[in-house]
Coordinates of N, CA, C and O in Angstrom, one line a residue:
M777 N 0.9 -1.0 0.0 CA 0.0 -0.3 0.1 C 1.1 1.0 -0.6 O 1.9 1.2 1.1
S778 N 0.5 2.3 -1.0 CA 1.4 3.7 -1.2 C 0.8 4.7 -0.1 O -0.5 4.1 0.0
V779 N 1.9 4.8 1.5 CA 1.0 5.9 2.2 C 2.0 7.0 2.1 O 2.4 7.4 1.6
R780 N 0.9 8.1 2.6 CA 1.1 9.7 1.9 C 0.7 9.2 2.5 O 0.0 10.2 4.3
T781 N 1.5 11.0 3.7 CA 1.6 11.7 4.8 C 1.7 13.0 4.8 O 2.8 13.2 3.2
L782 N 1.4 13.3 6.5 CA 1.4 15.7 6.2 C 2.4 15.7 7.4 O 0.8 15.4 8.1
I783 N 3.8 15.5 7.5 CA 3.8 16.4 8.9 C 4.0 17.6 9.2 O 4.9 17.9 8.3
R784 N 3.9 18.6 9.7 CA 4.3 19.8 10.3 C 4.4 20.1 11.3 O 3.4 19.7 12.7
I785 N 6.1 20.6 11.3 CA 6.3 20.9 12.4 C 7.4 22.4 12.4 O 7.2 22.6 11.3
P786 N 7.2 23.2 13.2 CA 9.3 23.6 13.1 C 9.7 24.0 12.8 O 10.1 22.7 13.9
R787 N 10.5 23.7 11.6 CA 11.3 23.8 11.9 C 12.8 23.6 12.8 O 14.0 23.7 12.5
T788 N 12.2 25.0 13.0 CA 12.9 25.6 13.8 C 11.7 26.2 15.5 O 11.4 26.9 15.7
A789 N 13.0 26.1 16.5 CA 12.4 26.9 18.0 C 13.4 27.6 19.3 O 14.4 26.8 18.6
R790 N 12.9 28.0 20.2 CA 13.6 27.6 21.3 C 13.1 27.3 22.0 O 12.3 26.8 22.6
K791 N 14.3 27.0 22.3 CA 14.8 25.9 23.8 C 13.5 26.6 24.7 O 13.8 27.5 25.5
G792 N 12.3 25.3 25.1 CA 11.5 25.9 26.1 C 10.2 26.1 25.4 O 9.5 25.9 26.0
E793 N 10.7 26.6 24.1 CA 9.4 27.2 23.5 C 8.1 26.0 23.7 O 8.9 24.0 23.0
V794 N 7.1 26.4 23.9 CA 5.9 25.2 23.0 C 5.3 24.4 21.8 O 5.2 25.4 21.1
I795 N 5.5 23.7 21.0 CA 5.3 23.5 19.7 C 4.0 22.4 19.4 O 3.8 21.9 20.4
E796 N 3.2 23.0 18.4 CA 2.4 22.2 17.7 C 3.1 20.4 16.2 O 3.9 21.7 16.1
I797 N 2.8 19.9 17.0 CA 3.2 19.0 15.9 C 1.9 18.0 15.4 O 0.9 18.3 16.0
S798 N 1.6 18.2 13.7 CA 0.1 18.2 13.2 C 0.9 16.5 12.3 O 1.6 16.8 11.0
A799 N -0.3 15.6 12.0 CA 0.5 14.4 11.7 C -0.8 14.1 11.2 O -1.6 14.0 11.7
L800 N -0.8 13.7 9.4 CA -2.1 13.2 8.4 C -1.2 11.8 7.3 O -0.1 12.3 7.4
I801 N -2.4 11.2 7.9 CA -2.2 10.0 7.0 C -2.4 9.5 6.2 O -4.0 9.4 6.6
G802 N -3.0 8.9 4.6 CA -3.9 9.5 5.0 C -3.7 7.2 4.4 O -3.0 6.5 4.5
H803 N -5.4 6.4 5.4 CA -5.6 5.3 4.7 C -7.0 5.1 5.5 O -7.7 5.8 5.3
P804 N -7.5 4.1 3.9 CA -8.6 3.9 3.3 C -9.3 3.1 5.3 O -10.9 3.6 5.1
M805 N -8.7 3.3 5.6 CA -10.4 3.0 7.8 C -11.3 2.6 7.2 O -12.6 2.7 7.2
E806 N -11.4 0.8 7.2 CA -13.1 0.3 7.6 C -13.2 -0.5 8.5 O -11.8 -1.1 9.3
S807 N -14.0 0.4 8.7 CA -14.8 0.0 10.5 C -14.3 -1.6 11.1 O -15.1 -2.3 12.4
G808 N -15.1 -2.4 9.8 CA -15.3 -4.0 10.4 C -17.2 -4.4 10.2 O -17.4 -4.7 10.1
F809 N -17.6 -2.9 9.5 CA -19.4 -3.4 10.0 C -19.8 -2.8 8.9 O -20.7 -2.7 9.4
R810 N -19.6 -2.4 8.1 CA -20.1 -1.9 6.6 C -19.9 -2.9 5.2 O -19.1 -4.1 5.4
P811 N -21.3 -3.7 5.0 CA -20.7 -4.7 4.2 C -20.7 -4.0 2.6 O -20.8 -3.2 2.7
G812 N -20.4 -5.0 2.2 CA -20.0 -5.1 1.0 C -20.8 -5.2 -0.1 O -22.0 -5.3 0.2
A813 N -20.4 -5.3 -1.9 CA -21.5 -5.6 -2.6 C -22.3 -7.1 -1.9 O -23.3 -6.4 -2.8
D814 N -21.7 -7.7 -1.6 CA -22.4 -9.1 -1.8 C -22.9 -9.4 -0.3 O -23.7 -10.7 -0.7
G815 N -23.0 -8.2 0.3 CA -24.1 -8.3 1.9 C -22.8 -8.7 2.6 O -23.9 -8.8 3.9
R816 N -21.8 -8.7 2.7 CA -20.7 -9.4 3.8 C -19.9 -8.8 4.3 O -20.2 -7.7 4.0
R817 N -20.3 -8.5 5.5 CA -19.1 -7.4 6.3 C -17.4 -7.4 5.6 O -17.0 -8.2 5.4
L818 N -17.3 -6.2 5.4 CA -16.0 -5.9 4.9 C -15.0 -6.6 6.8 O -15.8 -5.7 7.5
P819 N -13.9 -6.8 6.2 CA -12.7 -6.6 6.7 C -12.6 -5.8 7.8 O -11.9 -4.5 6.1
R820 N -12.5 -5.3 9.1 CA -11.8 -4.3 9.4 C -10.1 -3.6 9.4 O -9.6 -4.9 9.1
N821 N -9.8 -2.8 9.2 CA -8.7 -2.4 8.4 C -9.2 -1.0 9.1 O -8.6 -0.1 8.5
I822 N -7.9 -0.9 10.8 CA -7.8 0.4 10.5 C -6.7 1.1 11.6 O -5.4 -1.2 11.6
I823 N -6.2 1.9 11.6 CA -4.5 2.7 12.0 C -4.6 2.2 13.7 O -6.1 3.0 13.9
E824 N -4.5 1.5 14.3 CA -4.6 1.1 16.0 C -3.8 1.9 16.8 O -4.2 2.5 17.8
R825 N -2.4 2.5 15.7 CA -1.7 2.9 17.6 C -0.9 4.4 16.4 O -0.6 3.8 15.4
F826 N -0.8 4.6 17.1 CA 0.3 6.3 16.5 C 0.8 6.6 18.2 O 0.7 6.9 19.1
S827 N 2.5 6.6 18.1 CA 3.1 7.4 18.2 C 4.3 8.8 18.2 O 4.8 8.7 17.1
C828 N 4.5 8.6 19.2 CA 5.8 9.6 18.2 C 6.9 10.5 19.9 O 6.8 10.4 20.8
H829 N 8.5 9.5 19.2 CA 9.4 9.7 19.7 C 9.7 10.6 19.6 O 10.0 10.9 17.6
Y830 N 10.4 11.5 21.0 CA 11.3 12.5 20.4 C 13.0 12.8 21.1 O 13.3 12.3 21.9
D831 N 13.8 12.3 19.8 CA 15.2 11.9 20.5 C 15.3 10.3 21.2 O 15.9 10.6 22.2
G832 N 13.7 9.9 20.9 CA 14.1 8.6 21.2 C 13.2 8.3 22.6 O 12.6 7.3 23.2
D833 N 12.8 10.0 23.5 CA 11.8 9.3 24.0 C 10.6 9.4 24.3 O 10.3 10.5 23.5
L834 N 9.8 9.0 23.9 CA 7.9 9.0 23.8 C 7.8 10.2 24.8 O 7.9 10.5 26.0
V835 N 7.2 11.0 23.5 CA 5.8 12.2 23.6 C 5.2 12.2 23.9 O 3.9 13.0 24.2
F836 N 4.3 10.8 22.2 CA 3.1 11.3 22.6 C 2.1 9.7 21.6 O 2.8 9.2 20.9
A837 N 1.4 9.8 22.6 CA 1.2 8.1 22.0 C 0.1 7.9 21.6 O -0.8 8.4 22.6
V838 N -0.9 7.1 20.9 CA -2.8 7.5 21.1 C -3.9 6.3 20.4 O -3.1 5.5 19.8
E839 N -4.4 5.3 21.0 CA -4.9 4.3 20.9 C -6.5 4.2 19.5 O -6.8 5.1 20.5
F840 N -6.6 4.2 19.3 CA -8.0 4.2 18.4 C -8.3 2.9 18.4 O -8.0 1.8 18.2
S841 N -10.2 3.1 18.1 CA -11.3 2.2 17.4 C -11.8 2.4 17.1 O -10.9 3.3 15.4
S842 N -12.8 1.5 16.7 CA -13.2 1.3 13.9 C -13.9 2.3 14.2 O -14.2 3.2 13.4
A843 N -13.6 3.6 15.7 CA -14.4 4.8 15.8 C -13.3 5.8 14.3 O -14.6 6.9 14.0
I844 N -12.6 5.4 14.4 CA -11.5 6.7 13.6 C -12.4 6.9 12.4 O -12.6 5.8 11.4
A845 N -12.2 8.0 11.6 CA -12.0 8.1 10.6 C -10.9 8.0 9.9 O -9.3 7.5 10.0
A846 N -11.7 8.0 8.5 CA -9.8 7.6 7.2 C -9.4 9.2 7.1 O -9.9 9.8 7.6
N847 N -8.3 8.7 7.1 CA -7.3 9.8 7.3 C -7.1 10.5 8.0 O -7.1 12.2 8.4
P848 N -7.3 10.3 8.8 CA -6.5 10.8 10.2 C -5.5 12.3 10.7 O -4.4 11.6 10.0
L849 N -5.8 13.1 11.6 CA -5.0 14.1 11.1 C -4.8 13.8 13.3 O -5.8 13.6 13.8
I850 N -3.2 14.3 13.5 CA -3.5 13.8 14.4 C -2.8 15.5 15.0 O -1.9 15.5 14.8
A851 N -2.9 16.2 16.4 CA -2.9 16.8 16.3 C -1.9 17.1 18.2 O -3.4 16.4 18.8
F852 N -1.2 17.4 18.2 CA -0.6 17.6 20.2 C 0.8 18.6 20.4 O 1.2 18.9 19.3
H853 N 0.9 19.2 21.0 CA 1.9 19.6 21.4 C 3.0 19.4 22.2 O 2.9 18.2 23.2
T854 N 4.5 19.4 22.6 CA 5.3 19.2 23.8 C 5.8 20.5 23.6 O 6.3 21.1 22.6
V855 N 7.1 20.3 24.2 CA 8.4 21.5 24.3 C 9.3 20.8 23.8 O 10.2 19.7 23.3
A856 N 10.2 22.2 23.4 CA 11.7 21.9 22.4 C 12.4 21.8 23.6 O 12.4 22.6 23.5
S857 N 13.2 20.7 23.5 CA 14.4 20.9 24.2 C 15.6 20.5 23.8 O 15.9 21.3 24.2
A858 N 16.0 19.9 22.2 CA 17.1 20.1 21.9 C 16.7 20.2 20.3 O 16.1 19.4 20.7
S859 N 18.0 20.2 19.8 CA 18.2 19.7 18.5 C 17.9 18.0 18.5 O 18.5 18.0 18.7
G860 N 16.8 18.0 17.6 CA 17.1 16.5 17.5 C 15.9 15.5 16.3 O 15.3 16.5 15.8
T861 N 15.0 14.2 16.5 CA 14.4 13.7 15.7 C 13.9 13.2 16.7 O 13.9 13.0 17.5
L862 N 12.1 13.7 15.4 CA 11.1 13.0 16.3 C 10.3 12.4 15.2 O 11.2 12.3 13.5
R863 N 10.7 10.2 15.8 CA 10.2 10.3 15.3 C 8.6 9.7 14.7 O 7.9 9.0 16.2
L864 N 8.1 9.3 13.9 CA 6.0 9.7 14.0 C 5.7 8.2 13.8 O 6.7 7.1 12.5
S865 N 5.2 6.9 14.6 CA 4.8 5.9 13.7 C 3.4 5.3 14.3 O 2.5 5.6 15.0
W866 N 3.1 4.7 12.4 CA 2.0 4.2 13.0 C 1.9 2.6 13.1 O 2.5 2.5 12.4
E867 N 0.3 2.0 13.2 CA 0.3 0.5 13.8 C -0.9 0.2 13.8 O -1.5 1.1 14.0
G868 N -0.9 -1.0 12.3 CA -2.7 -0.9 11.8 C -2.5 -2.3 12.1 O -1.7 -3.3 12.5
D869 N -4.4 -2.8 11.3 CA -4.5 -3.8 11.2 C -3.6 -4.9 9.6 O -3.4 -3.7 9.0
E870 N -4.0 -6.0 9.4 CA -2.9 -6.2 8.4 C -2.2 -6.4 8.1 O -1.2 -6.3 7.1
G871 N -1.6 -6.4 10.0 CA 0.6 -6.0 9.4 C 0.5 -4.7 9.2 O 1.8 -4.4 8.9
F872 N -0.3 -3.8 8.8 CA 0.8 -2.4 8.6 C 1.1 -1.1 9.0 O 0.8 -1.4 11.2
R873 N 2.9 -1.2 8.9 CA 3.4 -0.2 9.9 C 3.7 0.6 8.4 O 3.9 0.8 7.7
H874 N 3.7 1.8 9.5 CA 4.6 3.3 8.5 C 5.6 4.3 10.0 O 4.8 4.5 10.4
Q875 N 6.5 4.5 9.6 CA 7.1 5.7 10.1 C 8.0 6.5 8.9 O 8.1 6.4 8.2
E876 N 7.8 7.6 9.4 CA 8.6 9.4 9.6 C 9.6 9.6 10.1 O 9.5 9.7 11.4
S877 N 10.7 9.8 10.1 CA 11.5 11.0 11.1 C 11.2 12.9 10.5 O 11.3 12.3 9.1
V878 N 11.3 13.2 11.1 CA 11.4 14.6 10.8 C 12.4 15.3 11.4 O 12.9 15.0 13.0
T879 N 13.4 16.3 11.1 CA 14.5 17.1 12.6 C 13.6 18.6 12.4 O 13.3 18.9 11.4
I880 N 14.3 18.7 14.0 CA 13.7 19.7 14.3 C 15.1 21.2 15.1 O 15.9 19.6 15.4
S881 N 15.5 21.9 14.5 CA 16.9 23.1 14.8 C 16.3 23.9 16.7 O 15.3 24.2 15.9
V882 N 16.9 22.9 17.5 CA 16.4 24.3 19.1 C 17.9 25.2 19.5 O 19.1 24.7 19.5
T883 N 17.0 26.5 19.6 CA 17.7 27.7 20.4 C 17.9 27.7 21.5 O 16.9 27.8 21.3

């Protein structure tokens, strides 16, 4: 499956500044409750977990349920502590795993 993501973080920040991180991922998200053309339920296929690590430290994590929308947008805040890498990870049904990394420069 080809994965599209849009991640927004400030490229630079001052030490101690609260920054917003937003991440959107393209995913079809099937709840498992909807009938297909043959009347049978379509198999569930959702993103189950999202996490963000800032230089190896977990700063945000969430678990989703069947009610999550397609192409979910996640936004959260953290404190810019040092220049480094943010690693964003998505996991889901059918072995779905996707990871993106972005860097931030803190002065």
